[in-house]
């Protein structure tokens, strides 16, 4: 540990007022040091919203290195901390968070958690996925977001699902025009029927964006996936566990029937 | 974030059962039924009638003489958009219980019936006999914030000279309520003076007060507050609700699906808070 990291962490631990704590967490987050991750994670449970926001921002900037710590935090019993961890996970868009986000977007008890997860599903780093896993992953995200946009009882969660559908719609456009028309017809329904004018307005904005940005430029500057084969295998297994629980039956010829094939391909990804 | 109501268990009550409970012998069930009818927006005529009757309840009293059932009934009636409740709520403005008066003022604003304005003004002047102050410090004589907000929301322009002194009230929450009302009662360019006062108050050190100001800015839909709201140190849930208020105000100026620049700006800020 460097001296500056030690002193930044000590400042968080020694903070004796909520303003000092906020300042210390902000400084620690701004340092962008991996060694700060455990302390930033504990700041999620301090019941200080300002400090939690700063910690979430810091964790999002640290990106995939923070993901294993965040996944661990999801098992904790501190409800608020779990919600913040999901928010960070959603902001990072790491595929290891995909199945968690799918689960909580549709079923979590707290609206703040469903809200963050719906946003995160749309912002997933789809370009990291191996081709054959991409299809099932996006199909699951689409299904979850369509459900949430239509069914959630809280306006802000439906609003969030609309942003997720917009991002997903922009990401899938070339491979799956049929999915895009599913998103568009859902948008038309919401624009006419949603109880909340804020949700309708967000749909109008999403419709405009889908119309004007019909061709997504490949994002050249983005780094390739840092995930290991083991990571992908775990994601696949979790996805299939989830599908198994849903008891969905795929039609004959649906590529998602061929689990072993998908696993084999993901274990031997194409050279990047 | 951690205190969201447990909707599932509340849904176990049925409308018929809640209406029956409200007239039953069990005081706990009565208070709960009154809250439940408002929470689930049960606007059946029978529900309105039993809630109006509950505004005159004498059975449910606190040690210091408060009327918990009346408070819940008054709050519920504000959510049910039935103007039959107006005259009973105006009566409740004269209740000895501070919190019944507070709930009645809030509900009368929600019902949007201007006939209560003269009584609200008398209450603001503390001229209604038999009304006791709040039981805890600072033992305010009247629920001034609720009264000021109602006067603003109901467009009580005549009350402006009476509202102005409250801009300097010793309780910040009351100052903000006065600024909110003045914004609503003042014509456009001058109104921003009061909107800006609220924006400045978002920097207050007290989280409770920042939360209250967020609600005020959302209620008046003050667009210049958008960026400061997004940056305020408070829960994202509350910032999103405040920004929703700004967005809905923007939507009133355009024909769907057209969006003003302001609406797009507010939604862009909201997206970042999800």
Coordinates of C-alpha atoms in Angstrom, one line a residue:
Chain A
X1 CA 0.0 0.0 0.0
X2 CA 1.3 3.5 -0.8
X3 CA 1.5 6.1 1.9
X4 CA -1.2 8.2 0.2
X5 CA -3.6 5.3 0.1
X6 CA -3.0 4.5 3.8
X7 CA -3.7 8.1 4.7
X8 CA -6.8 8.4 2.5
X9 CA -8.3 5.2 4.1
X10 CA -7.4 6.4 7.6
X11 CA -9.2 9.7 6.9
X12 CA -12.4 7.7 6.1
X13 CA -12.0 5.5 9.2
X14 CA -11.4 8.5 11.4
X15 CA -14.1 10.8 10.1
X16 CA -16.2 12.0 13.0
X17 CA -18.9 13.9 11.2
X18 CA -21.0 13.2 8.2
X19 CA -19.4 16.1 6.3
X20 CA -15.9 14.9 7.1
X21 CA -16.9 11.3 6.1
X22 CA -18.3 12.6 2.8
X23 CA -15.1 14.6 2.1
X24 CA -12.8 11.6 3.0
X25 CA -14.8 9.2 0.8
X26 CA -14.8 11.7 -2.1
X27 CA -11.0 12.0 -1.8
X28 CA -10.5 8.2 -1.6
X29 CA -12.8 7.7 -4.6
X30 CA -11.0 10.4 -6.6
X31 CA -7.6 8.6 -6.1
X32 CA -8.8 5.8 -8.4
X33 CA -6.7 3.2 -6.6
X34 CA -7.6 -0.5 -6.5
X35 CA -6.5 -0.7 -2.9
X36 CA -9.3 1.6 -2.1
X37 CA -12.0 -0.9 -3.2
X38 CA -12.7 -2.6 0.2
X39 CA -13.0 0.8 2.0
X40 CA -15.3 2.2 -0.8
X41 CA -17.4 -0.9 -0.5
X42 CA -17.8 -0.4 3.3
X43 CA -18.8 3.2 2.7
X44 CA -21.9 1.9 1.0
X45 CA -23.3 0.8 4.4
X46 CA -22.6 4.0 6.3
X47 CA -26.1 5.4 5.9
X48 CA -24.7 8.6 4.4
X49 CA -26.2 9.1 0.9
X50 CA -23.5 11.6 -0.1
X51 CA -20.7 9.3 0.8
X52 CA -22.5 6.3 -0.8
X53 CA -22.8 8.3 -4.1
X54 CA -19.1 9.2 -4.0
X55 CA -18.2 5.6 -3.3
X56 CA -20.4 4.3 -6.1
X57 CA -18.8 6.8 -8.5
X58 CA -15.4 5.7 -7.5
X59 CA -16.2 2.0 -7.9
X60 CA -17.7 2.6 -11.3
X61 CA -14.5 4.4 -12.4
X62 CA -12.4 1.5 -11.1
X63 CA -14.6 -0.7 -13.3
X64 CA -14.2 -4.5 -13.6
X65 CA -11.6 -4.8 -10.8
X66 CA -14.4 -3.8 -8.4
X67 CA -16.8 -6.4 -9.7
X68 CA -15.8 -9.4 -7.6
X69 CA -16.0 -7.2 -4.4
X70 CA -19.4 -5.9 -5.4
X71 CA -20.8 -9.4 -6.1
X72 CA -19.7 -10.4 -2.7
X73 CA -21.4 -7.4 -1.2
X74 CA -24.7 -8.6 -2.7
X75 CA -24.9 -11.4 -0.2
X76 CA -24.7 -9.1 2.7
X77 CA -27.8 -8.3 4.7
X78 CA -27.5 -4.6 4.7
X79 CA -30.3 -3.6 2.5
X80 CA -29.2 -0.1 1.6
X81 CA -25.6 -1.2 1.0
X82 CA -26.9 -4.0 -1.4
X83 CA -28.9 -1.4 -3.3
X84 CA -25.8 0.8 -3.7
X85 CA -23.7 -2.2 -4.8
X86 CA -26.2 -3.0 -7.5
X87 CA -26.1 0.6 -8.6
X88 CA -22.3 0.4 -9.0
X89 CA -22.6 -3.0 -10.8
X90 CA -25.2 -1.5 -13.1
X91 CA -22.9 1.5 -13.8
X92 CA -19.9 -0.7 -14.6
X93 CA -21.9 -2.8 -17.1
X94 CA -19.8 -5.8 -16.5
X95 CA -21.2 -9.1 -17.8
X96 CA -20.5 -10.8 -14.5
X97 CA -23.3 -8.7 -13.1
X98 CA -25.8 -9.6 -15.9
X99 CA -27.7 -12.4 -14.2
X100 CA -27.9 -10.4 -10.9
X101 CA -29.3 -7.4 -12.7
X102 CA -31.8 -9.7 -14.6
X103 CA -33.0 -11.1 -11.3
X104 CA -33.4 -7.9 -9.3
X105 CA -34.8 -5.8 -12.2
X106 CA -37.9 -7.9 -12.3
X107 CA -38.3 -9.0 -8.7
X108 CA -36.4 -7.0 -6.1
X109 CA -38.5 -5.6 -3.2
X110 CA -36.9 -2.1 -3.3
X111 CA -37.8 0.2 -6.1
X112 CA -34.3 1.8 -6.0
X113 CA -32.8 -1.5 -6.7
X114 CA -35.1 -2.4 -9.6
X115 CA -34.5 1.1 -11.0
X116 CA -30.7 0.8 -11.0
X117 CA -30.9 -2.7 -12.4
X118 CA -33.2 -1.8 -15.3
X119 CA -30.8 1.0 -16.3
X120 CA -27.8 -1.3 -16.0
X121 CA -29.3 -3.9 -18.2
X122 CA -29.3 -1.5 -21.1
X123 CA -25.8 -0.3 -20.5
X124 CA -24.2 -3.8 -20.4
X125 CA -20.9 -4.0 -22.3
X126 CA -22.4 -6.1 -25.0
X127 CA -19.2 -5.9 -27.2
X128 CA -17.4 -8.0 -24.6
X129 CA -19.7 -11.0 -25.1
X130 CA -18.7 -13.9 -27.3
X131 CA -21.0 -14.0 -30.3
X132 CA -23.2 -17.0 -29.4
X133 CA -23.6 -15.9 -25.8
X134 CA -24.5 -12.4 -26.9
X135 CA -27.7 -13.6 -28.4
X136 CA -29.1 -15.4 -25.3
X137 CA -27.9 -12.6 -23.1
X138 CA -29.6 -9.9 -25.1
X139 CA -32.7 -11.9 -25.4
X140 CA -32.9 -12.2 -21.6
X141 CA -32.2 -8.5 -21.1
X142 CA -34.9 -7.7 -23.7
X143 CA -37.5 -9.9 -22.1
X144 CA -36.8 -8.5 -18.6
X145 CA -36.9 -4.9 -19.7
X146 CA -40.1 -5.3 -21.8
X147 CA -41.7 -6.9 -18.7
X148 CA -40.5 -4.1 -16.3
X149 CA -41.4 -1.3 -18.7
X150 CA -44.9 -2.6 -18.9
X151 CA -45.6 -4.1 -15.5
X152 CA -43.7 -2.4 -12.7
X153 CA -46.0 -0.4 -10.4
X154 CA -43.5 2.4 -9.8
X155 CA -43.1 5.1 -12.5
X156 CA -39.4 5.6 -11.9
X157 CA -38.7 1.9 -12.5
X158 CA -40.7 1.9 -15.8
X159 CA -38.9 5.1 -16.7
X160 CA -35.6 3.4 -16.1
X161 CA -36.7 0.4 -18.1
X162 CA -37.4 2.7 -21.0
X163 CA -33.8 4.0 -20.9
X164 CA -32.6 0.4 -20.8
X165 CA -34.7 -0.5 -23.8
X166 CA -33.4 2.6 -25.6
X167 CA -29.8 1.6 -25.0
X168 CA -30.5 -2.1 -25.9
X169 CA -32.4 -1.0 -29.0
X170 CA -29.3 0.9 -30.2
X171 CA -27.0 -2.0 -29.4
X172 CA -28.9 -4.8 -31.1
X173 CA -30.1 -3.0 -34.2
X174 CA -28.0 -4.7 -36.8
X175 CA -28.2 -8.2 -35.6
X176 CA -31.9 -8.3 -34.7
X177 CA -34.4 -6.0 -36.5
X178 CA -37.2 -8.1 -35.1
X179 CA -36.2 -7.3 -31.5
X180 CA -36.1 -3.6 -32.4
X181 CA -39.6 -3.7 -33.6
X182 CA -40.7 -5.4 -30.4
X183 CA -39.1 -2.4 -28.5
X184 CA -40.8 0.1 -30.8
X185 CA -44.3 -1.5 -30.4
X186 CA -43.8 -1.5 -26.6
X187 CA -42.9 2.2 -26.8
X188 CA -46.0 2.9 -28.8
X189 CA -48.1 1.3 -26.1
X190 CA -46.4 3.2 -23.2
X191 CA -46.6 6.5 -25.1
X192 CA -50.4 6.0 -25.2
X193 CA -51.2 4.3 -21.9
X194 CA -48.7 4.9 -19.2
X195 CA -50.2 6.6 -16.1
X196 CA -47.1 8.8 -15.7
X197 CA -46.4 11.6 -18.1
X198 CA -42.8 11.5 -17.2
X199 CA -42.6 7.9 -18.5
X200 CA -44.4 8.8 -21.7
X201 CA -42.1 11.7 -22.2
X202 CA -39.0 9.5 -21.8
X203 CA -40.5 7.2 -24.5
X204 CA -40.9 10.1 -26.9
X205 CA -37.2 10.9 -26.4
X206 CA -36.2 7.3 -26.9
X207 CA -38.3 7.0 -30.0
X208 CA -36.6 10.1 -31.5
X209 CA -33.2 8.7 -30.6
X210 CA -33.9 5.3 -32.1
X211 CA -35.1 7.0 -35.3
X212 CA -32.1 9.3 -35.7
X213 CA -29.4 6.9 -34.6
X214 CA -30.4 3.8 -36.6
X215 CA -26.9 2.8 -37.4
X216 CA -24.6 2.3 -34.5
X217 CA -20.9 3.1 -35.3
X218 CA -18.5 0.5 -34.0
X219 CA -16.8 1.8 -31.0
X220 CA -13.1 1.6 -32.0
X221 CA -11.5 3.0 -28.9
X222 CA -13.0 0.4 -26.5
X223 CA -10.9 -2.2 -24.9
X224 CA -11.5 -5.9 -25.5
X225 CA -13.0 -8.1 -22.8
X226 CA -10.8 -8.7 -19.8
X227 CA -12.9 -11.6 -18.6
X228 CA -11.4 -15.1 -18.3
X229 CA -12.9 -18.3 -19.7
X230 CA -13.9 -19.2 -16.2
X231 CA -15.9 -16.0 -15.9
X232 CA -17.8 -16.6 -19.1
X233 CA -18.5 -20.2 -18.1
X234 CA -20.0 -19.0 -14.8
X235 CA -22.1 -16.4 -16.6
X236 CA -23.4 -19.1 -18.9
X237 CA -24.2 -21.4 -16.1
X238 CA -26.0 -18.7 -14.2
X239 CA -28.0 -17.7 -17.3
X240 CA -29.1 -21.3 -17.9
X241 CA -30.0 -21.8 -14.2
X242 CA -32.1 -18.7 -14.6
X243 CA -33.7 -20.0 -17.8
X244 CA -34.3 -23.4 -16.1
X245 CA -36.1 -21.7 -13.3
X246 CA -38.3 -20.0 -15.8
X247 CA -39.2 -23.3 -17.3
X248 CA -39.1 -21.8 -20.8
X249 CA -39.2 -24.2 -23.7
X250 CA -37.3 -23.2 -26.8
X251 CA -38.6 -24.1 -30.2
X252 CA -36.9 -26.8 -32.3
X253 CA -33.9 -25.2 -34.0
X254 CA -33.6 -22.3 -31.5
X255 CA -29.9 -21.9 -31.0
X256 CA -30.5 -21.5 -27.2
X257 CA -31.2 -25.3 -27.1
X258 CA -27.6 -26.1 -27.7
X259 CA -26.2 -25.3 -24.4
X260 CA -23.1 -27.4 -24.7
X261 CA -22.2 -25.9 -28.0
X262 CA -22.5 -22.4 -26.6
X263 CA -20.3 -23.3 -23.7
X264 CA -17.7 -24.8 -26.0
X265 CA -17.6 -21.8 -28.2
X266 CA -17.3 -19.4 -25.2
X267 CA -14.5 -21.4 -23.8
X268 CA -12.5 -21.1 -27.1
X269 CA -13.2 -17.5 -28.0
X270 CA -12.1 -16.2 -31.3
X271 CA -8.8 -14.3 -31.2
X272 CA -9.4 -10.6 -30.6
Chain B
X1 CA -34.5 3.4 0.4
X2 CA -34.9 1.0 3.2
X3 CA -38.3 2.2 4.4
X4 CA -40.6 1.3 1.5
X5 CA -44.0 0.2 2.6
X6 CA -44.8 -3.5 2.5
X7 CA -47.4 -3.4 -0.2
X8 CA -48.0 -7.1 -0.3
X9 CA -49.2 -7.5 3.2
X10 CA -51.3 -4.4 3.0
X11 CA -53.1 -5.7 -0.1
X12 CA -54.5 -8.5 2.1
X13 CA -57.2 -6.1 3.3
X14 CA -60.2 -5.8 1.0
X15 CA -62.2 -2.6 0.4
X16 CA -65.2 -4.0 2.2
X17 CA -63.1 -5.1 5.1
X18 CA -61.4 -1.7 5.4
X19 CA -64.7 0.2 5.3
X20 CA -66.1 -2.2 8.0
X21 CA -62.9 -1.9 10.1
X22 CA -63.2 1.9 10.0
X23 CA -66.6 1.6 11.7
X24 CA -65.6 -1.2 14.1
X25 CA -64.7 -1.3 17.7
X26 CA -61.0 -1.9 17.4
X27 CA -59.3 1.6 17.4
X28 CA -56.0 0.2 15.9
X29 CA -57.9 -1.3 13.0
X30 CA -59.8 1.9 12.5
X31 CA -56.7 4.1 12.3
X32 CA -55.1 1.6 9.9
X33 CA -58.2 1.3 7.7
X34 CA -58.3 5.1 7.3
X35 CA -54.7 5.1 6.2
X36 CA -55.2 2.1 3.9
X37 CA -58.2 3.7 2.1
X38 CA -56.0 6.7 1.2
X39 CA -52.9 4.6 0.3
X40 CA -54.8 2.5 -2.2
X41 CA -57.0 5.4 -3.5
X42 CA -60.3 3.7 -2.6
X43 CA -62.7 6.4 -3.8
X44 CA -65.9 4.4 -3.5
X45 CA -68.7 6.7 -2.2
X46 CA -69.1 4.6 0.9
X47 CA -65.4 5.0 1.7
X48 CA -65.7 8.8 1.4
X49 CA -68.7 8.8 3.8
X50 CA -67.0 6.8 6.5
X51 CA -63.8 8.9 6.3
X52 CA -65.8 12.1 6.6
X53 CA -67.6 10.7 9.6
X54 CA -64.2 9.7 11.1
X55 CA -63.2 13.5 11.0
X56 CA -65.5 13.9 14.0
X57 CA -64.3 10.8 15.9
X58 CA -64.1 11.2 19.7
X59 CA -63.0 7.7 20.7
X60 CA -59.4 7.7 19.6
X61 CA -57.4 10.2 21.7
X62 CA -53.7 10.5 22.6
X63 CA -52.6 11.3 26.1
X64 CA -52.2 15.0 25.2
X65 CA -55.6 15.1 23.5
X66 CA -54.7 14.4 19.9
X67 CA -57.0 12.7 17.4
X68 CA -55.0 10.0 15.5
X69 CA -58.0 8.7 13.6
X70 CA -59.0 12.2 12.4
X71 CA -55.5 12.8 11.2
X72 CA -55.4 9.7 9.1
X73 CA -58.9 10.3 7.8
X74 CA -58.0 13.9 6.8
X75 CA -54.9 12.7 5.0
X76 CA -56.8 10.0 3.1
X77 CA -59.5 12.4 2.0
X78 CA -56.9 14.5 0.2
X79 CA -55.9 11.6 -1.9
X80 CA -59.4 10.6 -3.0
X81 CA -60.4 13.7 -5.2
X82 CA -64.0 13.8 -3.9
X83 CA -65.1 17.4 -3.2
X84 CA -67.8 16.2 -0.8
X85 CA -65.0 16.1 1.7
X86 CA -64.3 19.9 1.4
X87 CA -66.7 21.3 4.0
X88 CA -65.8 18.6 6.6
X89 CA -62.1 19.3 6.0
X90 CA -62.7 23.1 6.4
X91 CA -64.3 22.2 9.8
X92 CA -61.2 20.2 10.6
X93 CA -59.1 23.3 10.1
X94 CA -60.6 24.4 13.5
X95 CA -59.7 21.2 15.3
X96 CA -57.8 21.6 18.6
X97 CA -55.2 19.0 17.3
X98 CA -52.4 20.7 15.4
X99 CA -51.8 17.6 13.2
X100 CA -55.4 17.3 12.2
X101 CA -55.2 21.0 11.0
X102 CA -52.0 20.2 9.2
X103 CA -53.5 17.2 7.4
X104 CA -56.7 19.1 6.6
X105 CA -54.7 22.0 5.0
X106 CA -52.6 19.7 2.9
X107 CA -55.7 17.7 1.8
X108 CA -57.7 20.9 0.9
X109 CA -54.8 22.0 -1.4
X110 CA -54.9 18.5 -3.0
X111 CA -58.6 18.8 -3.6
X112 CA -58.1 22.2 -5.2
X113 CA -61.2 23.9 -3.8
X114 CA -60.7 27.6 -3.2
X115 CA -63.6 27.9 -0.8
X116 CA -61.3 27.1 2.1
X117 CA -59.0 30.2 1.5
X118 CA -60.7 32.5 4.0
X119 CA -60.4 30.0 6.8
X120 CA -56.7 29.2 5.8
X121 CA -56.0 33.0 6.1
X122 CA -57.6 33.2 9.5
X123 CA -55.5 30.2 10.6
X124 CA -52.3 31.8 9.2
X125 CA -53.2 34.8 11.4
X126 CA -53.8 32.5 14.3
X127 CA -57.3 33.8 14.7
X128 CA -59.2 30.5 15.0
X129 CA -60.2 30.0 18.6
X130 CA -59.7 26.6 20.3
X131 CA -56.7 25.6 18.2
X132 CA -53.9 24.3 20.4
X133 CA -50.2 24.6 19.5
X134 CA -48.0 21.7 18.4
X135 CA -47.3 19.4 21.4
X136 CA -43.5 19.4 20.9
X137 CA -40.9 22.1 20.6
X138 CA -40.9 24.7 19.2
X139 CA -44.6 24.4 19.8
X140 CA -45.7 26.3 16.8
X141 CA -49.1 27.9 17.1
X142 CA -50.2 26.7 13.6
X143 CA -49.0 24.3 10.9
X144 CA -47.7 27.3 9.0
X145 CA -45.8 25.4 6.3
X146 CA -48.9 23.4 5.3
X147 CA -51.1 26.5 5.4
X148 CA -48.6 28.5 3.2
X149 CA -48.3 25.7 0.7
X150 CA -52.0 25.4 0.5
X151 CA -52.4 29.2 -0.1
X152 CA -49.8 29.0 -2.8
X153 CA -51.2 25.9 -4.5
X154 CA -54.8 27.4 -4.4
X155 CA -53.7 30.7 -6.0
X156 CA -54.6 32.8 -3.0
X157 CA -53.1 36.1 -4.5
X158 CA -54.9 38.2 -1.9
X159 CA -52.9 36.5 0.9
X160 CA -49.5 37.7 -0.5
X161 CA -49.1 40.6 2.1
X162 CA -49.8 38.0 4.9
X163 CA -47.3 35.5 3.4
X164 CA -44.3 37.9 3.0
X165 CA -43.4 38.1 6.7
X166 CA -43.1 34.3 6.8
X167 CA -40.1 34.5 4.4
X168 CA -38.1 35.5 7.5
X169 CA -39.7 33.1 9.9
X170 CA -37.3 31.6 12.5
X171 CA -38.0 28.1 11.2
X172 CA -36.3 27.4 7.8
X173 CA -39.0 24.9 6.8
X174 CA -41.6 27.7 7.1
X175 CA -39.4 30.2 5.2
X176 CA -39.2 27.7 2.3
X177 CA -43.0 27.1 2.3
X178 CA -43.4 30.9 2.1
X179 CA -41.0 31.1 -0.8
X180 CA -42.7 28.2 -2.6
X181 CA -46.1 30.0 -2.1
X182 CA -44.7 33.3 -3.3
X183 CA -43.3 31.7 -6.4
X184 CA -46.7 30.3 -7.3
X185 CA -48.5 33.6 -6.5
X186 CA -46.1 36.0 -8.3
X187 CA -46.1 36.7 -12.1
X188 CA -43.3 35.1 -14.1
X189 CA -40.1 37.1 -14.1
X190 CA -40.4 38.3 -10.5
X191 CA -41.3 34.8 -9.4
X192 CA -37.8 33.6 -10.1
X193 CA -36.6 35.5 -7.1
X194 CA -38.4 33.1 -4.9
X195 CA -37.4 30.1 -7.0
X196 CA -33.8 31.1 -6.7
X197 CA -34.2 31.4 -2.9
X198 CA -35.2 27.7 -2.8
X199 CA -32.3 26.7 -5.1
X200 CA -29.9 28.4 -2.6
X201 CA -31.5 26.5 0.2
X202 CA -30.4 23.2 -1.4
X203 CA -27.0 23.9 0.0
X204 CA -28.3 23.8 3.6
X205 CA -26.2 21.6 5.9
X206 CA -29.3 19.8 7.2
X207 CA -30.3 16.8 5.1
X208 CA -33.9 16.9 6.3
X209 CA -34.1 20.5 5.1
X210 CA -32.5 19.7 1.7
X211 CA -35.1 16.9 1.3
X212 CA -37.9 19.4 2.1
X213 CA -36.6 21.9 -0.5
X214 CA -36.3 19.2 -3.1
X215 CA -40.0 18.5 -2.6
X216 CA -40.8 22.3 -2.8
X217 CA -38.9 22.7 -6.1
X218 CA -40.5 19.6 -7.6
X219 CA -43.9 21.0 -6.6
X220 CA -43.4 24.3 -8.3
X221 CA -41.5 22.7 -11.3
X222 CA -38.8 25.4 -11.3
X223 CA -36.7 24.6 -14.3
X224 CA -33.6 26.7 -13.4
X225 CA -33.2 24.4 -10.4
X226 CA -32.6 21.3 -12.5
X227 CA -28.8 21.1 -12.4
X228 CA -28.6 22.1 -8.7
X229 CA -31.2 19.4 -7.8
X230 CA -29.2 16.8 -9.7
X231 CA -26.0 17.7 -7.7
X232 CA -27.7 18.0 -4.3
X233 CA -26.5 15.7 -1.6
X234 CA -29.6 13.6 -1.0
X235 CA -31.1 10.3 -2.1
X236 CA -31.5 9.9 -5.8
X237 CA -35.1 8.8 -5.3
X238 CA -35.9 12.2 -3.9
X239 CA -34.0 14.0 -6.6
X240 CA -35.7 12.0 -9.3
X241 CA -39.1 12.9 -7.9
X242 CA -38.2 16.6 -7.8
X243 CA -36.9 16.5 -11.4
X244 CA -40.1 14.7 -12.4
X245 CA -42.0 17.7 -11.1
X246 CA -39.9 20.0 -13.4
X247 CA -40.4 17.6 -16.3
X248 CA -44.2 17.5 -15.9
X249 CA -44.3 21.3 -15.8
X250 CA -42.3 21.5 -19.0
X251 CA -44.7 19.0 -20.7
X252 CA -47.5 21.4 -20.1
X253 CA -45.9 23.9 -22.6
X254 CA -45.7 21.5 -25.5
X255 CA -47.9 19.2 -27.5
X256 CA -47.0 15.5 -27.4
X257 CA -44.8 14.0 -28.6
X258 CA -42.9 17.3 -28.9
X259 CA -40.4 18.0 -26.2
X260 CA -39.0 21.3 -25.1
X261 CA -35.3 21.8 -24.7
X262 CA -36.0 22.1 -20.9
X263 CA -37.7 18.7 -20.9
X264 CA -34.8 17.0 -22.7
X265 CA -32.4 18.6 -20.3
X266 CA -34.3 17.4 -17.3
X267 CA -34.6 13.9 -18.6
X268 CA -30.9 13.8 -19.4
X269 CA -30.2 14.7 -15.8
X270 CA -32.7 12.1 -14.6
X271 CA -31.1 9.3 -16.6
X272 CA -27.8 9.9 -14.7
X273 CA -29.6 9.4 -11.3
X274 CA -31.3 6.1 -12.1

